[in-house]
Tab-separated table of C-alpha atoms and ligand atoms in Angstrom:
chain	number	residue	atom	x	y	z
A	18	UNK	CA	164.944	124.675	-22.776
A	19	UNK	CA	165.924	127.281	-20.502
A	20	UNK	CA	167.800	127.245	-17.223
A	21	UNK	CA	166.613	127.209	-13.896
A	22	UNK	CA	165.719	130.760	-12.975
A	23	UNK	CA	168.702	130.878	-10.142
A	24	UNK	CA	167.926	134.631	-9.260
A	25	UNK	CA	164.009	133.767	-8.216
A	26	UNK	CA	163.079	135.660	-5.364
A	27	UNK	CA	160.229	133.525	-3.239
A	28	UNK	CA	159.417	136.686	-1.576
A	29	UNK	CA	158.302	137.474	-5.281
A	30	UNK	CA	155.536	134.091	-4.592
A	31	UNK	CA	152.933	136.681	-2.699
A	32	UNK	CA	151.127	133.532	-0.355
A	33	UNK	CA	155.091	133.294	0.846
A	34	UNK	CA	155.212	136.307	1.549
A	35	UNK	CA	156.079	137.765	5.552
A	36	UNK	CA	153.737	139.670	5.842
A	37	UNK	CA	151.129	137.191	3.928
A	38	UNK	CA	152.041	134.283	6.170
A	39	UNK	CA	151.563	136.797	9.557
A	40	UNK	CA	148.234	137.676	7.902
A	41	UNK	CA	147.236	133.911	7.334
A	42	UNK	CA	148.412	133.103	10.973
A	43	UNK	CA	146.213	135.998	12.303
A	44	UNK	CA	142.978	135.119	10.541
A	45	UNK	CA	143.337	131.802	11.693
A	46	UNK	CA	143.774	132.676	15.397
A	47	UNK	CA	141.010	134.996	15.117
A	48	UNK	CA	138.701	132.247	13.452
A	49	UNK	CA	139.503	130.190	16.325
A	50	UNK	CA	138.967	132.773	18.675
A	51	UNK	CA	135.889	133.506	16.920
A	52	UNK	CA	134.580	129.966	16.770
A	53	UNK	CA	132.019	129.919	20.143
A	54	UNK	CA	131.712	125.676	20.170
A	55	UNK	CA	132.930	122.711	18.853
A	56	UNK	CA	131.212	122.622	15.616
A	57	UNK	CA	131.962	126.276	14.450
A	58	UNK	CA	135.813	125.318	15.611
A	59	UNK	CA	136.108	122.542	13.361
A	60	UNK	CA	134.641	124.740	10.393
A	61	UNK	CA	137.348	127.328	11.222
A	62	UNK	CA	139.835	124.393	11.501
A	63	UNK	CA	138.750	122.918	7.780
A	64	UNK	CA	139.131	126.282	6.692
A	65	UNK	CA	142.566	127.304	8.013
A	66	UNK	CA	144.296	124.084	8.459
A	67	UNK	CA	142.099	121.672	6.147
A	68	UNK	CA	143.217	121.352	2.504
A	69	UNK	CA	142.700	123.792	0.547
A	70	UNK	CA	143.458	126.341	3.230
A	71	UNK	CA	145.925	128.935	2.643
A	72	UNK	CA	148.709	128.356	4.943
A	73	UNK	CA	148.692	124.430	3.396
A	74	UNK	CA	148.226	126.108	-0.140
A	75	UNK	CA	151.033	128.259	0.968
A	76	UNK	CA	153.524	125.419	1.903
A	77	UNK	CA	152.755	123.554	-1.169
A	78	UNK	CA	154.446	126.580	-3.394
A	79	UNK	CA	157.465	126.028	-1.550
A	80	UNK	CA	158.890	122.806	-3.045
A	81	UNK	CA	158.670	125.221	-6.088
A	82	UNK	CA	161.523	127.363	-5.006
A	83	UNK	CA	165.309	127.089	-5.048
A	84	UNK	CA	167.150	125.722	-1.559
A	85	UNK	CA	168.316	128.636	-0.207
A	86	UNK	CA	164.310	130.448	-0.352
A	87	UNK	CA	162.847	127.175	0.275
A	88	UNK	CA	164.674	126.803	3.238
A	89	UNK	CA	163.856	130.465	4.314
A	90	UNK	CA	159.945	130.087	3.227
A	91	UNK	CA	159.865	126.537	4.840
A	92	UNK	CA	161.060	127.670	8.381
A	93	UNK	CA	158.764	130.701	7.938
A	94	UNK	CA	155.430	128.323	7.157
A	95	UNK	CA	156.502	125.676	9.392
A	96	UNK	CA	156.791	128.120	12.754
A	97	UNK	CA	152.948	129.838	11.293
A	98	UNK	CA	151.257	126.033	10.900
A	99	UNK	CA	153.059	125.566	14.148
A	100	UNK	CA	151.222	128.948	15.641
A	101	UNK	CA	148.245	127.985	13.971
A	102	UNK	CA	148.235	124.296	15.079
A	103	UNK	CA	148.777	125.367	18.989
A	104	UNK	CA	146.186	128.254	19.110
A	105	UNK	CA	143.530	125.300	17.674
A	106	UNK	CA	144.980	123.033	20.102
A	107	UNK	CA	144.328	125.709	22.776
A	108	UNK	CA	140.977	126.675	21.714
A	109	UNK	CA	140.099	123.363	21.142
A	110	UNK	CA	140.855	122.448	24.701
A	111	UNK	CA	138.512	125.868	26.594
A	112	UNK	CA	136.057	124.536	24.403
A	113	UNK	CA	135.934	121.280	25.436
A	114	UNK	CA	136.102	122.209	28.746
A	115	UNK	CA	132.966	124.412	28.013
A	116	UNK	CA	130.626	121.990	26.555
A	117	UNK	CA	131.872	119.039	29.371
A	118	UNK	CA	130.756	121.799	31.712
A	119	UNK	CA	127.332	122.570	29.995
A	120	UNK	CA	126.409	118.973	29.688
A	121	UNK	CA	126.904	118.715	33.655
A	122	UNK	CA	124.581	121.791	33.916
A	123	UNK	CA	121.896	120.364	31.072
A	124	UNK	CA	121.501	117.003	32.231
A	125	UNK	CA	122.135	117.287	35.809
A	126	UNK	CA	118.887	115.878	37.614
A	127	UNK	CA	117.688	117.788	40.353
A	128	UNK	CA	116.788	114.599	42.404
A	129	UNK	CA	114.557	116.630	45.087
A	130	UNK	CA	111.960	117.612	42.302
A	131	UNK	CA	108.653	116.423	43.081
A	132	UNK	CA	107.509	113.568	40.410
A	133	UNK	CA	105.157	113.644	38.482
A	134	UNK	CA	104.759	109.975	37.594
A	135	UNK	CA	101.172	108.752	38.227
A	136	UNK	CA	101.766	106.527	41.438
A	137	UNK	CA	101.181	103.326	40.580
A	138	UNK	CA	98.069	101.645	42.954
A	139	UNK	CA	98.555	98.500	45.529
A	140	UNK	CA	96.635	95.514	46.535
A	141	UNK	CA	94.507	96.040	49.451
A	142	UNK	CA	95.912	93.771	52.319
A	143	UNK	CA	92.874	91.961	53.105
A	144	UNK	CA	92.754	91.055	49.694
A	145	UNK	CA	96.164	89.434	50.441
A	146	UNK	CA	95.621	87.731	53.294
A	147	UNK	CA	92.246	86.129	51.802
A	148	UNK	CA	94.494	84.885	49.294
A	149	UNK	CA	96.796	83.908	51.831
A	150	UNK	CA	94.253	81.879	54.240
A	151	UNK	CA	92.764	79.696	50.973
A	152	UNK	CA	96.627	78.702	50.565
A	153	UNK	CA	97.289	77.759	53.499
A	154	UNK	CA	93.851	75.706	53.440
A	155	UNK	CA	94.043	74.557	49.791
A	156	UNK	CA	97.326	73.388	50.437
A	157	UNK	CA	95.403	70.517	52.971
A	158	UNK	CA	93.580	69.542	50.505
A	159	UNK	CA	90.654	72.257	51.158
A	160	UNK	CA	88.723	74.122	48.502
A	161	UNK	CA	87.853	77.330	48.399
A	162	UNK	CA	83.461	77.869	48.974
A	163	UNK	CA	82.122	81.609	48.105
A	164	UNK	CA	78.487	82.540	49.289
A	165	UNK	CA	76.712	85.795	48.042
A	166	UNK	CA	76.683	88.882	50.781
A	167	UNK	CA	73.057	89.600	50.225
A	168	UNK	CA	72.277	86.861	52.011
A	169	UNK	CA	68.706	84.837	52.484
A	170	UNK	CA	68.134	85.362	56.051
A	171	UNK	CA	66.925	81.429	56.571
A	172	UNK	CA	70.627	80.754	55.548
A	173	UNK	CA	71.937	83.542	57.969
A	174	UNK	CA	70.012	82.456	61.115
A	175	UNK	CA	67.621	79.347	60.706
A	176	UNK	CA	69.444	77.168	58.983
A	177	UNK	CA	71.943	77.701	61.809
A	178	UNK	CA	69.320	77.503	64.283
A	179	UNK	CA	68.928	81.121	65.126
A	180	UNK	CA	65.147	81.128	65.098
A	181	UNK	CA	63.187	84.335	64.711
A	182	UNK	CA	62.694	84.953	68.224
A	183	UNK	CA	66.355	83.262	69.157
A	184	UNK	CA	68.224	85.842	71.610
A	185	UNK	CA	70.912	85.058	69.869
A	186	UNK	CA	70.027	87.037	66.816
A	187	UNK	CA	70.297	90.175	69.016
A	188	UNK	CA	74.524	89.593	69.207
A	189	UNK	CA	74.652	90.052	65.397
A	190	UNK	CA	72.887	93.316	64.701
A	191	UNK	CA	71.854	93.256	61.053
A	192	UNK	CA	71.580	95.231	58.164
A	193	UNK	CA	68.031	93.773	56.703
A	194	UNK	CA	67.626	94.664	52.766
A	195	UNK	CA	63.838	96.222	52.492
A	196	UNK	CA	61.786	95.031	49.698
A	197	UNK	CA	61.436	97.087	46.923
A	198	UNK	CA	58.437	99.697	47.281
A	199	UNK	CA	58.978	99.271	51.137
A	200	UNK	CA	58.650	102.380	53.541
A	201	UNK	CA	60.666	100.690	55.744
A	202	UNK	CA	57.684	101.901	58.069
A	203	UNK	CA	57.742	98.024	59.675
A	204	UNK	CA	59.157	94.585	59.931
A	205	UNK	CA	56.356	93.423	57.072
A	206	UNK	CA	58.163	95.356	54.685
A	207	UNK	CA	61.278	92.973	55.075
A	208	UNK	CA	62.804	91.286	51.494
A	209	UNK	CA	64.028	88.057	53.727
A	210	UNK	CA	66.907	88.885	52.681
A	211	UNK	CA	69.736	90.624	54.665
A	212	UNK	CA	73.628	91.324	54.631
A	213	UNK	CA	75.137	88.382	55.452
A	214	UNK	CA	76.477	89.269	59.353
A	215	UNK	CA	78.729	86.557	59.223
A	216	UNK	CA	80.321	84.224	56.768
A	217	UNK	CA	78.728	80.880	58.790
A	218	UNK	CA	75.574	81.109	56.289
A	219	UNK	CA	78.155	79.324	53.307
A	220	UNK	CA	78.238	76.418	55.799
A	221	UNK	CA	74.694	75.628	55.014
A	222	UNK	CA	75.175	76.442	51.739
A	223	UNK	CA	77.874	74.175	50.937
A	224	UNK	CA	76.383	70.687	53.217
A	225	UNK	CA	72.496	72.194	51.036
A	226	UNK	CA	74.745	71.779	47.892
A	227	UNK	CA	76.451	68.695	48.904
A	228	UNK	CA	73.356	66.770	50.050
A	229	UNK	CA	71.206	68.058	47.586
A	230	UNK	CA	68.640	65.970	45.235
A	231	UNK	CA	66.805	66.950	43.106
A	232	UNK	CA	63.258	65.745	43.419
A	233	UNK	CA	62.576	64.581	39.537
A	234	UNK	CA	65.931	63.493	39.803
A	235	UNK	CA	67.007	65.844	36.880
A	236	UNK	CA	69.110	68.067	38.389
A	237	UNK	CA	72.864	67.818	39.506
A	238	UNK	CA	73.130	65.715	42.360
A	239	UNK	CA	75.067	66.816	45.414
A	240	UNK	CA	78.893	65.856	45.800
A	241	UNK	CA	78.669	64.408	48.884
A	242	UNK	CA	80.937	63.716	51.600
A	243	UNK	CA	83.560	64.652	53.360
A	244	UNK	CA	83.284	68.687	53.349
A	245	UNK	CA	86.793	70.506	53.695
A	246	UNK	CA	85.829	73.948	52.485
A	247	UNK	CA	87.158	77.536	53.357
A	248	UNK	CA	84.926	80.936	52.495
A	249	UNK	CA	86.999	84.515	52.919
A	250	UNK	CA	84.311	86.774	52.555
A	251	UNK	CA	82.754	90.510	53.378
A	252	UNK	CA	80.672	90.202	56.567
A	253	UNK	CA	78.371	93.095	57.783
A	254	UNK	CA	76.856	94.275	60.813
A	255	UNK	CA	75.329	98.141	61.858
A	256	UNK	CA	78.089	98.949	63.547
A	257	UNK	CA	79.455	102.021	63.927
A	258	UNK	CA	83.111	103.279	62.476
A	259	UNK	CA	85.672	103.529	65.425
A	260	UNK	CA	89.238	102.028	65.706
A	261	UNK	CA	87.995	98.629	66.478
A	262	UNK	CA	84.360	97.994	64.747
A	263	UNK	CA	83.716	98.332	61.051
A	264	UNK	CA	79.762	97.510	59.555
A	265	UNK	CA	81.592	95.996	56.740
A	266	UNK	CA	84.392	93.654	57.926
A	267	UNK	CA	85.547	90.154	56.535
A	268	UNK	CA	85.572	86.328	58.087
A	269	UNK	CA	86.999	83.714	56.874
A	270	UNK	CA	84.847	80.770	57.303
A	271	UNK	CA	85.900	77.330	57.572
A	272	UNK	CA	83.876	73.929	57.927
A	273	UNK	CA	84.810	70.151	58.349
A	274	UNK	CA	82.571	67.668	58.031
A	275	UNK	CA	83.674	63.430	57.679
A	276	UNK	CA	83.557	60.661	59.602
A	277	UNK	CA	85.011	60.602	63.032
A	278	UNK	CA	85.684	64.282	63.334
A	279	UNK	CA	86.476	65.497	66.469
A	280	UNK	CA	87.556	68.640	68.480
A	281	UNK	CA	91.238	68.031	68.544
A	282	UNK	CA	90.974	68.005	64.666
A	283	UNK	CA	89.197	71.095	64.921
A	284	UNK	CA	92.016	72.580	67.503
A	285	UNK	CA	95.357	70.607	65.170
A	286	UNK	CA	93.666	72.493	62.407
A	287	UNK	CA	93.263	76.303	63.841
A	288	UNK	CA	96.798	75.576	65.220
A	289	UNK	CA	97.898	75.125	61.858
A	290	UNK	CA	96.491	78.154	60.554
A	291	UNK	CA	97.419	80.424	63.797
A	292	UNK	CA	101.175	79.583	63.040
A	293	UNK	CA	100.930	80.136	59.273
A	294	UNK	CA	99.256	83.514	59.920
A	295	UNK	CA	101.223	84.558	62.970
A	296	UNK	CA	104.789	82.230	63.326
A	297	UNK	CA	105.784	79.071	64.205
A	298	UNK	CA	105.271	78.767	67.366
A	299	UNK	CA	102.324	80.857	68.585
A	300	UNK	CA	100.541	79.978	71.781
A	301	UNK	CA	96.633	79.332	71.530
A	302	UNK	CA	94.244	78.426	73.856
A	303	UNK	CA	90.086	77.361	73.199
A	304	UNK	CA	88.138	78.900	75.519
A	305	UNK	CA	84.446	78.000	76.400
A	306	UNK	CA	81.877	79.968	74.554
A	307	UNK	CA	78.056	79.692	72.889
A	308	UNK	CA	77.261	79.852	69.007
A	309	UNK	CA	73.790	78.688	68.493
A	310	UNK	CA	75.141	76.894	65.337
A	311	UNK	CA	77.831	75.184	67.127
A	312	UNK	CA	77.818	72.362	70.143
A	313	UNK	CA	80.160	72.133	72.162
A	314	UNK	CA	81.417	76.072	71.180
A	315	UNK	CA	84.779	77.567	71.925
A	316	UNK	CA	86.550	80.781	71.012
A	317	UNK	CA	90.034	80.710	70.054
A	318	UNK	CA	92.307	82.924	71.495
A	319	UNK	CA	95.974	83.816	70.863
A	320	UNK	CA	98.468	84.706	73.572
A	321	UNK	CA	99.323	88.086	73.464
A	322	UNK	CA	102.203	88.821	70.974
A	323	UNK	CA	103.251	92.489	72.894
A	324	UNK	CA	103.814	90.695	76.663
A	325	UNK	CA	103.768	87.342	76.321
A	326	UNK	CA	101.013	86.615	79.612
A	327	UNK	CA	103.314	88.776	81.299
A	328	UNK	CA	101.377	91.558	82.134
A	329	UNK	CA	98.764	89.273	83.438
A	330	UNK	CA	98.172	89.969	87.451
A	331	UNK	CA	101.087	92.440	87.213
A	332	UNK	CA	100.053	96.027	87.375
A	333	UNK	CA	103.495	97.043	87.454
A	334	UNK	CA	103.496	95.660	83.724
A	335	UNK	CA	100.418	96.883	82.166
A	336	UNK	CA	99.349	95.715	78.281
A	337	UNK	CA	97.682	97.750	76.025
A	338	UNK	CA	97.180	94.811	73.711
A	339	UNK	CA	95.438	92.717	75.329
A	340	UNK	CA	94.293	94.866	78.611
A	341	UNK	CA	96.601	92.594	80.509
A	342	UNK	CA	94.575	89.719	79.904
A	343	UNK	CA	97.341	87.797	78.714
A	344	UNK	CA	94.989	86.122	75.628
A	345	UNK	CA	93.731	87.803	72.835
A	346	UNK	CA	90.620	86.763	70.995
A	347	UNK	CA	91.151	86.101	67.216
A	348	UNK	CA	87.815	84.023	66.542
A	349	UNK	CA	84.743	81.713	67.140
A	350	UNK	CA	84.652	78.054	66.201
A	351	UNK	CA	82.870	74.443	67.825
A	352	UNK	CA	81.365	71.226	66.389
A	353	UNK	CA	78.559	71.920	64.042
A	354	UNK	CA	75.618	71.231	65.953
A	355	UNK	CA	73.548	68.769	64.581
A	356	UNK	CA	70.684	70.315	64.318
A	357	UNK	CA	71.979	71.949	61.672
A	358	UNK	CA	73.637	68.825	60.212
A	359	UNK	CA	70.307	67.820	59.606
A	360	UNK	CA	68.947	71.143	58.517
A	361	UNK	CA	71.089	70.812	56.018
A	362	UNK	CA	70.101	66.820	55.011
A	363	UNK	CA	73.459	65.654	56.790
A	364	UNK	CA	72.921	62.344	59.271
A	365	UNK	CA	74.207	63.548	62.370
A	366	UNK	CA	74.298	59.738	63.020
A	367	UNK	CA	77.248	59.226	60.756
A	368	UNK	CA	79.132	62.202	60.204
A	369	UNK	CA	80.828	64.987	62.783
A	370	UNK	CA	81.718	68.699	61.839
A	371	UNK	CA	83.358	71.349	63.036
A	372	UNK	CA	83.599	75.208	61.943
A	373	UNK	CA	85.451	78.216	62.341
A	374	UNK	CA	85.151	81.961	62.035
A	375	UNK	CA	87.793	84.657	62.454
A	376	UNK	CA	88.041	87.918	61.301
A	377	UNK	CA	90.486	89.070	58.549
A	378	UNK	CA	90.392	92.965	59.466
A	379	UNK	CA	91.980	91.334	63.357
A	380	UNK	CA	94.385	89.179	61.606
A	381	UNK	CA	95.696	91.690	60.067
A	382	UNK	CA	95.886	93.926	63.030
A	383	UNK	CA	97.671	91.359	64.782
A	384	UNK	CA	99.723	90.368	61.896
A	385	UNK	CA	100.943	94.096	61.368
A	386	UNK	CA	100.492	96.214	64.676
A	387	UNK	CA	97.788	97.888	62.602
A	388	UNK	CA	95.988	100.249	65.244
A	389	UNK	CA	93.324	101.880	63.654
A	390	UNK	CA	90.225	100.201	61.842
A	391	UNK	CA	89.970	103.145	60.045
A	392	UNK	CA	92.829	102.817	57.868
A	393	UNK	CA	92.119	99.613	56.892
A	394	UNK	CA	88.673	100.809	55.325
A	395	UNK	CA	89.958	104.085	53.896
A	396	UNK	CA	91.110	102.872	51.069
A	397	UNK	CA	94.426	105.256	51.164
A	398	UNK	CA	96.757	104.259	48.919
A	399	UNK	CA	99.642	105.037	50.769
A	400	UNK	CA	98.077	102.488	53.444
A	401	UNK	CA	98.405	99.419	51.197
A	402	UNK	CA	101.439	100.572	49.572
A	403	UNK	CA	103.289	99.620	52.673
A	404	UNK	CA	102.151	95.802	52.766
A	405	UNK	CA	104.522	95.675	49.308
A	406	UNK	CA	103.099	93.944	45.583
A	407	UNK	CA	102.652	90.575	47.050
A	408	UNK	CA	100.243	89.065	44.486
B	7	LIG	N1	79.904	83.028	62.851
B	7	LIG	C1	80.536	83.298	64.104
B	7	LIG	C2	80.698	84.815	64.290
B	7	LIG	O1	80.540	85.522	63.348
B	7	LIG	C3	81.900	82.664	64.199
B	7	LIG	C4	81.827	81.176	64.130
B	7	LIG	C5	81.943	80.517	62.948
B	7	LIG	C6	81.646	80.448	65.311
B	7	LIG	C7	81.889	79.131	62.889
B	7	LIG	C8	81.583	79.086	65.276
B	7	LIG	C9	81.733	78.436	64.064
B	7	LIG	O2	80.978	85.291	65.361
């Protein structure tokens, strides 16, 4: 067995070497240097600090040596790892920094970029507010009625006694559907059919449907009494487009018909539904007027909701809303005349009705300070956008 070697030299072990160590430190701070992100760091740190790197293979040779060079070698590899372990501290660090910056940069969102999303559609508000009205109604116990818009004309006028030669027919001015082959050249040409110019037809077809037999008994018979329906519908008439008039508009309809009905059920009820459409609270008034279908007839009017009657008799004052008149008119309504309670095989002797009809498009103007017609048949997005989802 031989003796330790006492004269071994560890300058003699070449990775222990000065020079070796300064050339190990060097390539390692230029591999960091080098290294231009995280990921190509960390390969440069495996490489010159990991394992088998050679500073690490480097201080393993030292426990080989005798004290006094181990001492010597392991100050000299301790103060390189040190070196080596600050500069990849260091670079670790500015790189860090770089990337936190870059990710600001990359997935900053530049919030005033127009999007590009396709913008997702609305519910027209006067589809709303029909909804809305049968509510309110169904909610007393009334149903709902629905009556076709090309409409027989016997249902639109005669069965509400508006005869053929009936002035009255003049105040709705009507759309009349030609029948087919017509040239439209005259009045023979006519279908007898016509848009419907109000919804007040479904009145005769719901009491027709109620009273109904069959005459060989095999059909359905009618339901009967009492009658508590309500019919939102499209109404039309040849008018022309402007701020106030549509030729396609919507009523809602509404018609009553029991025992012992009177006109203060008739005005209890409309109060009802003015205060669910407008607020608790809302001041109406009937005021005399003629339907032919109707008897006695009134028109129900609102007080206006801008000046309160104020403006009425004071010019000082003046209201756009309601031209100062203090009212505004939201709709027609009366006790169904009984002529047509027996048009329609009701006994005028026994039962009482009464009907309303107001328009949805005014409702709504009321409702929202709308102040164009024209947006509310546009169809403009962006118009029933602003009414919200409300389904
Ligand atoms: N049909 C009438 C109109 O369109 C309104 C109305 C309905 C009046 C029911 C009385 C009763 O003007």
């Amino acid at each position: 067995m031989s003796a330790p070697n006492s004269e071994y030299d560890p300058v003699e072990v070449s990775s222990l070497h000065p020079d070796e160590v300064a050339r190990m430190v060097s390539d390692a701070l230029s591999a960091f240097e080098a290294a231009r992100d995280l990921d190509e760091l960390k390969q440069a740190r495996l490489a010159h600090t990991g394992d088998r790197a050679p500073l690490t293979l480097a201080n393993r040779e030292i426990g080989a040596l005798p004290p006094q060079a181990r001492k010597d070698a392991g100050r000299r590899v301790g103060a390189a790892r040190r070196e080596v372990g600050e500069a990849l501290a260091r670079r670790q660090a500015v790189l860090e920094a770089e990337r936190d910056e870059r990710v600001l940069v990359d997935e900053a969102v530049d919030v005033t970029l127009p999007w590009d999303r396709a913008p997702r559609g609305a519910r027209h508000p006067l589809t709303t507010i029909q909804e809305r009205v049968a509510d309110v109604f169904v909610a007393m116990g009334w149903e709902v009625a629905e009556g076709p818009e090309v409409e027989a004309e016997w249902l639109n006028f005669d069965a509400l006694n508006i005869g053929p030669d009936h002035p009255a027919r003049t105040m709705q001015d009507t759309f009349f559907v030609a029948a087919e082959g017509a040239d439209g050249a005259d009045g023979a040409d006519d279908s007898g059919l016509v848009l419907r110019t109000h919804t007040s037809p479904v009145q005769a077809r719901t009491m027709l449907a109620r009273t109904r037999q069959t005459a060989d008994g095999s059909g359905e018979p009618g339901r009967g009494m009492p009658i508590y329906v309500i019919c939102p519908g499209r109404t039309f008439r040849t008018d022309e487009l402007d701020a106030t008039h549509t030729p396609v508009f919507s009523q809602v309809e509404g018609l009553a018909v029991d025992e012992g009905l009177t006109m203060a059920h008739l005005k209890g009820t409309l109060d009802h539904f003015a205060s669910s459409m407008f607020g608790a609270g809302i001041t109406t008034r009937l005021r005399p007027s003629y339907f032919p279908f109707t008897e006695p007839s009134a028109e129900m009017d609102l007080q206006c909701f801008v000046c309160r009657g104020a403006s009425v008799g004071d010019p000082e004052r003046p209201c756009r809303t309601c031209g100062s008149e203090g009212w505004i008119e939201w709709g027609g309504c009366g006790m169904v005349n009984p002529r047509v309670l027996v048009a329609c095989g009701v006994d005028p002797e026994r039962y009482t009705g009464f009907a309303f009809g107001m328009g949805l498009e005014r409702t709504l103007m009321f409702r929202h300070g709308i102040e164009d017609m024209h947006d509310m048949v546009e169809g403009d997005v962006r118009f029933a956008t602003a009414f919200g989802m409300e389904v």
